[in-house]
PDB file of C-alpha atoms in Angstrom:
ATOM      1  CA  MET A   1     -47.353 -72.867 -71.482  1.00 54.00           C
ATOM      2  CA  ASN A   2     -44.605 -70.237 -71.803  1.00 68.00           C
ATOM      3  CA  ARG A   3     -45.845 -68.012 -69.016  1.00 86.00           C
ATOM      4  CA  VAL A   4     -43.989 -65.725 -66.668  1.00 93.00           C
ATOM      5  CA  GLU A   5     -44.031 -66.364 -62.957  1.00 94.00           C
ATOM      6  CA  TYR A   6     -43.040 -64.964 -59.615  1.00 95.00           C
ATOM      7  CA  ARG A   7     -42.572 -67.026 -56.434  1.00 95.00           C
ATOM      8  CA  ALA A   8     -41.848 -66.048 -52.841  1.00 95.00           C
ATOM      9  CA  PHE A   9     -40.948 -68.405 -49.988  1.00 95.00           C
ATOM     10  CA  GLY A  10     -41.557 -67.894 -46.267  1.00 92.00           C
ATOM     11  CA  VAL A  11     -44.878 -66.086 -46.699  1.00 93.00           C
ATOM     12  CA  ASP A  12     -47.507 -65.801 -43.975  1.00 94.00           C
ATOM     13  CA  PRO A  13     -50.240 -68.246 -45.076  1.00 95.00           C
ATOM     14  CA  LYS A  14     -53.151 -66.445 -43.404  1.00 95.00           C
ATOM     15  CA  GLN A  15     -52.194 -63.039 -44.764  1.00 94.00           C
ATOM     16  CA  SER A  16     -51.457 -64.487 -48.228  1.00 94.00           C
ATOM     17  CA  ARG A  17     -54.751 -66.387 -48.371  1.00 95.00           C
ATOM     18  CA  LYS A  18     -56.668 -63.253 -47.401  1.00 95.00           C
ATOM     19  CA  ALA A  19     -54.903 -61.194 -50.087  1.00 94.00           C
ATOM     20  CA  LEU A  20     -55.509 -63.858 -52.739  1.00 95.00           C
ATOM     21  CA  MET A  21     -59.188 -64.256 -51.826  1.00 95.00           C
ATOM     22  CA  ALA A  22     -59.674 -60.507 -52.333  1.00 94.00           C
ATOM     23  CA  GLU A  23     -58.316 -60.679 -55.911  1.00 92.00           C
ATOM     24  CA  LEU A  24     -58.857 -64.193 -57.278  1.00 95.00           C
ATOM     25  CA  THR A  25     -61.164 -67.211 -57.067  1.00 96.00           C
ATOM     26  CA  ILE A  26     -60.160 -70.635 -55.716  1.00 97.00           C
ATOM     27  CA  SER A  27     -59.878 -73.075 -58.617  1.00 96.00           C
ATOM     28  CA  GLY A  28     -58.772 -76.227 -56.790  1.00 97.00           C
ATOM     29  CA  HIS A  29     -56.678 -78.050 -54.210  1.00 97.00           C
ATOM     30  CA  ASP A  30     -54.140 -80.845 -54.605  1.00 96.00           C
ATOM     31  CA  SER A  31     -51.308 -82.640 -52.860  1.00 95.00           C
ATOM     32  CA  ARG A  32     -48.367 -84.448 -54.395  1.00 93.00           C
ATOM     33  CA  CYS A  33     -44.748 -85.392 -53.910  1.00 94.00           C
ATOM     34  CA  ASP A  34     -42.206 -84.197 -56.455  1.00 95.00           C
ATOM     35  CA  ILE A  35     -38.552 -85.205 -56.369  1.00 96.00           C
ATOM     36  CA  TYR A  36     -36.294 -82.456 -57.689  1.00 95.00           C
ATOM     37  CA  LEU A  37     -33.041 -83.656 -59.262  1.00 96.00           C
ATOM     38  CA  LEU A  38     -30.603 -80.818 -58.709  1.00 93.00           C
ATOM     39  CA  LEU A  39     -27.163 -79.825 -59.880  1.00 88.00           C
ATOM     40  CA  ALA A  40     -25.430 -76.562 -59.005  1.00 78.00           C
ATOM     41  CA  LYS A  41     -27.069 -74.731 -61.933  1.00 73.00           C
ATOM     42  CA  ALA A  42     -30.586 -73.552 -61.056  1.00 74.00           C
ATOM     43  CA  SER A  43     -31.569 -72.512 -64.590  1.00 85.00           C
ATOM     44  CA  SER A  44     -32.835 -75.986 -65.504  1.00 89.00           C
ATOM     45  CA  VAL A  45     -34.315 -78.752 -63.410  1.00 95.00           C
ATOM     46  CA  PHE A  46     -35.391 -82.344 -63.857  1.00 97.00           C
ATOM     47  CA  LYS A  47     -38.268 -83.403 -61.641  1.00 96.00           C
ATOM     48  CA  LEU A  48     -40.016 -86.694 -60.891  1.00 97.00           C
ATOM     49  CA  ARG A  49     -43.725 -85.910 -60.609  1.00 94.00           C
ATOM     50  CA  ASP A  50     -45.415 -88.207 -58.100  1.00 89.00           C
ATOM     51  CA  GLY A  51     -43.113 -91.006 -59.285  1.00 88.00           C
ATOM     52  CA  THR A  52     -45.033 -91.398 -62.553  1.00 94.00           C
ATOM     53  CA  ALA A  53     -43.238 -89.021 -64.923  1.00 97.00           C
ATOM     54  CA  LEU A  54     -39.899 -87.287 -65.399  1.00 98.00           C
ATOM     55  CA  ASP A  55     -39.976 -83.754 -66.739  1.00 96.00           C
ATOM     56  CA  LEU A  56     -37.553 -80.931 -67.445  1.00 96.00           C
ATOM     57  CA  LYS A  57     -38.054 -77.179 -67.232  1.00 93.00           C
ATOM     58  CA  ARG A  58     -35.600 -74.497 -68.293  1.00 93.00           C
ATOM     59  CA  LEU A  59     -35.387 -70.859 -67.336  1.00 93.00           C
ATOM     60  CA  VAL A  60     -35.409 -69.176 -70.740  1.00 92.00           C
ATOM     61  CA  GLU A  61     -35.721 -65.500 -69.872  1.00 92.00           C
ATOM     62  CA  ARG A  62     -35.984 -62.965 -67.071  1.00 91.00           C
ATOM     63  CA  HIS A  63     -38.383 -60.064 -67.444  1.00 86.00           C
ATOM     64  CA  HIS A  64     -37.321 -57.632 -64.707  1.00 86.00           C
ATOM     65  CA  ARG A  65     -38.609 -59.326 -61.533  1.00 89.00           C
ATOM     66  CA  TYR A  66     -40.354 -62.180 -63.388  1.00 93.00           C
ATOM     67  CA  GLU A  67     -39.040 -65.457 -64.816  1.00 94.00           C
ATOM     68  CA  GLN A  68     -40.155 -67.411 -67.860  1.00 93.00           C
ATOM     69  CA  TRP A  69     -39.780 -71.192 -67.439  1.00 91.00           C
ATOM     70  CA  GLU A  70     -40.295 -73.410 -70.478  1.00 91.00           C
ATOM     71  CA  PRO A  71     -41.291 -77.105 -70.404  1.00 91.00           C
ATOM     72  CA  SER A  72     -38.480 -78.927 -72.224  1.00 93.00           C
ATOM     73  CA  GLY A  73     -39.622 -82.536 -72.214  1.00 94.00           C
ATOM     74  CA  CYS A  74     -41.671 -85.045 -70.274  1.00 97.00           C
ATOM     75  CA  CYS A  75     -41.675 -88.847 -70.211  1.00 97.00           C
ATOM     76  CA  CYS A  76     -44.012 -91.218 -68.356  1.00 97.00           C
ATOM     77  CA  LEU A  77     -42.370 -93.966 -66.315  1.00 97.00           C
ATOM     78  CA  PRO A  78     -41.371 -96.713 -66.655  1.00 97.00           C
ATOM     79  CA  ALA A  79     -39.482 -95.782 -69.814  1.00 97.00           C
ATOM     80  CA  THR A  80     -36.533 -97.113 -71.764  1.00 97.00           C
ATOM     81  CA  GLY A  81     -33.345 -95.122 -72.127  1.00 96.00           C
ATOM     82  CA  LYS A  82     -34.336 -94.583 -75.769  1.00 96.00           C
ATOM     83  CA  ASP A  83     -37.691 -93.141 -74.688  1.00 97.00           C
ATOM     84  CA  LEU A  84     -35.957 -90.773 -72.284  1.00 97.00           C
ATOM     85  CA  ARG A  85     -33.414 -89.641 -74.898  1.00 96.00           C
ATOM     86  CA  VAL A  86     -36.214 -88.939 -77.405  1.00 96.00           C
ATOM     87  CA  ALA A  87     -38.254 -87.022 -74.806  1.00 97.00           C
ATOM     88  CA  PHE A  88     -35.399 -84.764 -73.685  1.00 96.00           C
ATOM     89  CA  GLY A  89     -32.959 -84.712 -76.602  1.00 91.00           C
ATOM     90  CA  ARG A  90     -29.237 -84.151 -76.692  1.00 86.00           C
ATOM     91  CA  GLY A  91     -27.858 -81.287 -74.665  1.00 87.00           C
ATOM     92  CA  SER A  92     -30.611 -81.546 -72.061  1.00 91.00           C
ATOM     93  CA  GLY A  93     -28.239 -82.685 -69.317  1.00 92.00           C
ATOM     94  CA  LEU A  94     -29.946 -86.077 -69.081  1.00 95.00           C
ATOM     95  CA  PRO A  95     -27.515 -88.674 -67.670  1.00 96.00           C
ATOM     96  CA  GLU A  96     -26.695 -91.820 -69.670  1.00 95.00           C
ATOM     97  CA  PHE A  97     -29.358 -94.522 -69.344  1.00 96.00           C
ATOM     98  CA  ASP A  98     -29.251 -98.108 -70.611  1.00 96.00           C
ATOM     99  CA  GLN A  99     -31.070 -97.631 -73.927  1.00 94.00           C
ATOM    100  CA  ASP A 100     -33.089-100.866 -73.888  1.00 94.00           C
ATOM    101  CA  ARG A 101     -33.834-101.286 -70.187  1.00 96.00           C
ATOM    102  CA  HIS A 102     -37.119-100.040 -68.685  1.00 96.00           C
ATOM    103  CA  HIS A 103     -36.477 -97.525 -65.890  1.00 97.00           C
ATOM    104  CA  ASP A 104     -38.911 -96.933 -63.033  1.00 97.00           C
ATOM    105  CA  GLN A 105     -38.606 -94.201 -60.394  1.00 96.00           C
ATOM    106  CA  GLN A 106     -35.942 -96.059 -58.392  1.00 96.00           C
ATOM    107  CA  ALA A 107     -33.822 -96.738 -61.476  1.00 97.00           C
ATOM    108  CA  VAL A 108     -34.109 -93.086 -62.550  1.00 97.00           C
ATOM    109  CA  LEU A 109     -33.049 -91.919 -59.076  1.00 97.00           C
ATOM    110  CA  HIS A 110     -30.070 -94.311 -59.161  1.00 97.00           C
ATOM    111  CA  VAL A 111     -28.832 -93.069 -62.546  1.00 97.00           C
ATOM    112  CA  PHE A 112     -29.240 -89.391 -61.616  1.00 97.00           C
ATOM    113  CA  GLY A 113     -27.534 -89.978 -58.255  1.00 96.00           C
ATOM    114  CA  ALA A 114     -24.562 -91.704 -59.937  1.00 97.00           C
ATOM    115  CA  ALA A 115     -24.275 -88.633 -62.213  1.00 96.00           C
ATOM    116  CA  GLY A 116     -23.967 -86.292 -59.193  1.00 94.00           C
ATOM    117  CA  PHE A 117     -27.526 -84.994 -58.917  1.00 95.00           C
ATOM    118  CA  HIS A 118     -29.101 -84.407 -55.501  1.00 93.00           C
ATOM    119  CA  ALA A 119     -32.584 -85.928 -55.161  1.00 94.00           C
ATOM    120  CA  VAL A 120     -34.771 -83.718 -52.958  1.00 93.00           C
ATOM    121  CA  PRO A 121     -38.312 -84.936 -52.173  1.00 94.00           C
ATOM    122  CA  VAL A 122     -40.819 -82.116 -51.788  1.00 94.00           C
ATOM    123  CA  VAL A 123     -44.385 -82.680 -50.583  1.00 94.00           C
ATOM    124  CA  LYS A 124     -46.718 -79.924 -51.766  1.00 95.00           C
ATOM    125  CA  HIS A 125     -50.201 -79.136 -50.464  1.00 96.00           C
ATOM    126  CA  ARG A 126     -51.536 -76.480 -52.855  1.00 97.00           C
ATOM    127  CA  THR A 127     -54.535 -74.223 -53.152  1.00 98.00           C
ATOM    128  CA  ARG A 128     -54.835 -72.826 -56.662  1.00 97.00           C
ATOM    129  CA  PHE A 129     -56.474 -69.522 -57.594  1.00 97.00           C
ATOM    130  CA  LYS A 130     -57.492 -67.986 -60.943  1.00 95.00           C
ATOM    131  CA  GLN A 131     -58.657 -64.662 -62.311  1.00 90.00           C
ATOM    132  CA  GLY A 132     -58.702 -63.986 -66.044  1.00 90.00           C
ATOM    133  CA  PRO A 133     -55.334 -64.856 -67.599  1.00 91.00           C
ATOM    134  CA  CYS A 134     -53.535 -64.910 -64.230  1.00 92.00           C
ATOM    135  CA  ALA A 135     -53.217 -67.795 -61.792  1.00 95.00           C
ATOM    136  CA  ALA A 136     -51.770 -68.167 -58.312  1.00 96.00           C
ATOM    137  CA  GLU A 137     -51.008 -70.881 -55.825  1.00 97.00           C
ATOM    138  CA  LEU A 138     -50.479 -70.906 -52.082  1.00 97.00           C
ATOM    139  CA  THR A 139     -48.514 -74.005 -51.116  1.00 97.00           C
ATOM    140  CA  ARG A 140     -47.382 -75.631 -47.895  1.00 97.00           C
ATOM    141  CA  VAL A 141     -44.018 -77.200 -48.685  1.00 96.00           C
ATOM    142  CA  ASP A 142     -42.444 -80.053 -46.737  1.00 93.00           C
ATOM    143  CA  ALA A 143     -38.931 -80.563 -48.105  1.00 89.00           C
ATOM    144  CA  ALA A 144     -36.936 -83.499 -46.720  1.00 71.00           C
ATOM    145  CA  GLY A 145     -35.002 -82.498 -43.626  1.00 73.00           C
ATOM    146  CA  HIS A 146     -36.201 -78.895 -43.550  1.00 76.00           C
ATOM    147  CA  PRO A 147     -38.949 -77.159 -41.590  1.00 82.00           C
ATOM    148  CA  GLU A 148     -42.320 -76.685 -43.237  1.00 89.00           C
ATOM    149  CA  THR A 149     -42.585 -73.431 -45.165  1.00 94.00           C
ATOM    150  CA  TRP A 150     -45.158 -71.657 -47.309  1.00 96.00           C
ATOM    151  CA  THR A 151     -44.715 -70.358 -50.829  1.00 96.00           C
ATOM    152  CA  LEU A 152     -46.904 -68.036 -52.873  1.00 96.00           C
ATOM    153  CA  ALA A 153     -46.612 -67.949 -56.659  1.00 96.00           C
ATOM    154  CA  ILE A 154     -48.348 -66.056 -59.428  1.00 96.00           C
ATOM    155  CA  GLU A 155     -48.159 -66.615 -63.166  1.00 94.00           C
ATOM    156  CA  GLY A 156     -49.557 -64.991 -66.257  1.00 92.00           C
ATOM    157  CA  PRO A 157     -48.970 -64.308 -69.939  1.00 91.00           C
ATOM    158  CA  SER A 158     -46.802 -61.214 -69.403  1.00 89.00           C
ATOM    159  CA  PRO A 159     -44.961 -59.191 -66.761  1.00 90.00           C
ATOM    160  CA  ASP A 160     -47.541 -56.406 -67.174  1.00 88.00           C
ATOM    161  CA  SER A 161     -50.381 -58.768 -66.273  1.00 84.00           C
ATOM    162  CA  LEU A 162     -48.547 -59.811 -63.098  1.00 89.00           C
ATOM    163  CA  HIS A 163     -47.181 -56.477 -61.957  1.00 87.00           C
ATOM    164  CA  LYS A 164     -50.469 -55.068 -60.691  1.00 86.00           C
ATOM    165  CA  LEU A 165     -51.463 -58.385 -59.109  1.00 89.00           C
ATOM    166  CA  SER A 166     -48.113 -58.775 -57.325  1.00 90.00           C
ATOM    167  CA  THR A 167     -48.502 -55.305 -55.818  1.00 88.00           C
ATOM    168  CA  ARG A 168     -52.086 -55.915 -54.693  1.00 88.00           C
ATOM    169  CA  ILE A 169     -51.278 -59.206 -52.957  1.00 91.00           C
ATOM    170  CA  GLY A 170     -48.116 -57.976 -51.234  1.00 85.00           C
ATOM    171  CA  LEU A 171     -45.331 -59.485 -53.349  1.00 87.00           C
ATOM    172  CA  SER A 172     -43.823 -56.184 -54.460  1.00 81.00           C
ATOM    173  CA  THR A 173     -41.100 -56.209 -51.778  1.00 83.00           C
ATOM    174  CA  THR A 174     -40.221 -59.930 -51.743  1.00 88.00           C
ATOM    175  CA  ALA A 175     -37.524 -61.711 -53.734  1.00 91.00           C
ATOM    176  CA  ASN A 176     -38.504 -63.927 -56.672  1.00 93.00           C
ATOM    177  CA  VAL A 177     -37.051 -67.367 -55.880  1.00 94.00           C
ATOM    178  CA  SER A 178     -37.700 -70.505 -57.962  1.00 93.00           C
ATOM    179  CA  TYR A 179     -38.018 -73.986 -56.463  1.00 93.00           C
ATOM    180  CA  PRO A 180     -34.576 -75.057 -57.811  1.00 92.00           C
ATOM    181  CA  GLU A 181     -32.928 -71.953 -56.344  1.00 91.00           C
ATOM    182  CA  TRP A 182     -34.670 -72.336 -52.968  1.00 92.00           C
ATOM    183  CA  LEU A 183     -33.924 -76.059 -52.701  1.00 91.00           C
ATOM    184  CA  GLY A 184     -30.348 -75.539 -53.873  1.00 87.00           C
ATOM    185  CA  SER A 185     -29.749 -73.021 -51.078  1.00 83.00           C
ATOM    186  CA  ARG A 186     -30.765 -75.716 -48.591  1.00 77.00           C
ATOM    187  CA  ILE A 187     -28.411 -78.284 -50.081  1.00 71.00           C
ATOM    188  CA  HIS A 188     -25.499 -75.838 -50.350  1.00 60.00           C
ATOM    189  CA  PRO A 189     -26.197 -73.021 -47.838  1.00 53.00           C
ATOM    190  CA  GLU A 190     -24.248 -69.803 -48.277  1.00 52.00           C
ATOM    191  CA  PRO A 191     -21.455 -69.338 -45.690  1.00 45.00           C
ATOM    192  CA  HIS A 192     -22.148 -66.593 -43.147  1.00 41.00           C
TER     193      HIS A 192
END
């Protein structure tokens, strides 16, 4: 799953959908609520997926305008502190959990909060697209306390495979912004 990706926020959903439909085929729809657990550093992020699993992704490389995020552990909940430590390993940034206690979503949120993480719920309503080795998603994002916005993302096996697609669907002039970076800017907005 080490694929490169490109994401833009604040896109026009009608224009983006039209551009995607001209290049790719719809492969599915879904909705879910993820809770991002954020620190100041946006190069790794823990996330609670629909309250049933905790996972970690790390930014491992930038390829010009594209980013390569690597899955770095996942653990279904409830889980003991031992289970979590095994899933994520030392040096992952995982806070200290009681090793023998079973932790559900609320317990995980409590431990991360006590360690200084910001928990940001994000409801996503996604339409997924596919064409050959490349995939895309157009997502309506409702992040707690912030106005609804739309994000368009593409991913593929290499920057070359994405470059032509990004140009054809109108991403060539937008900034590549990951979820952790975008959410972090809402928690700690830049001074004007």
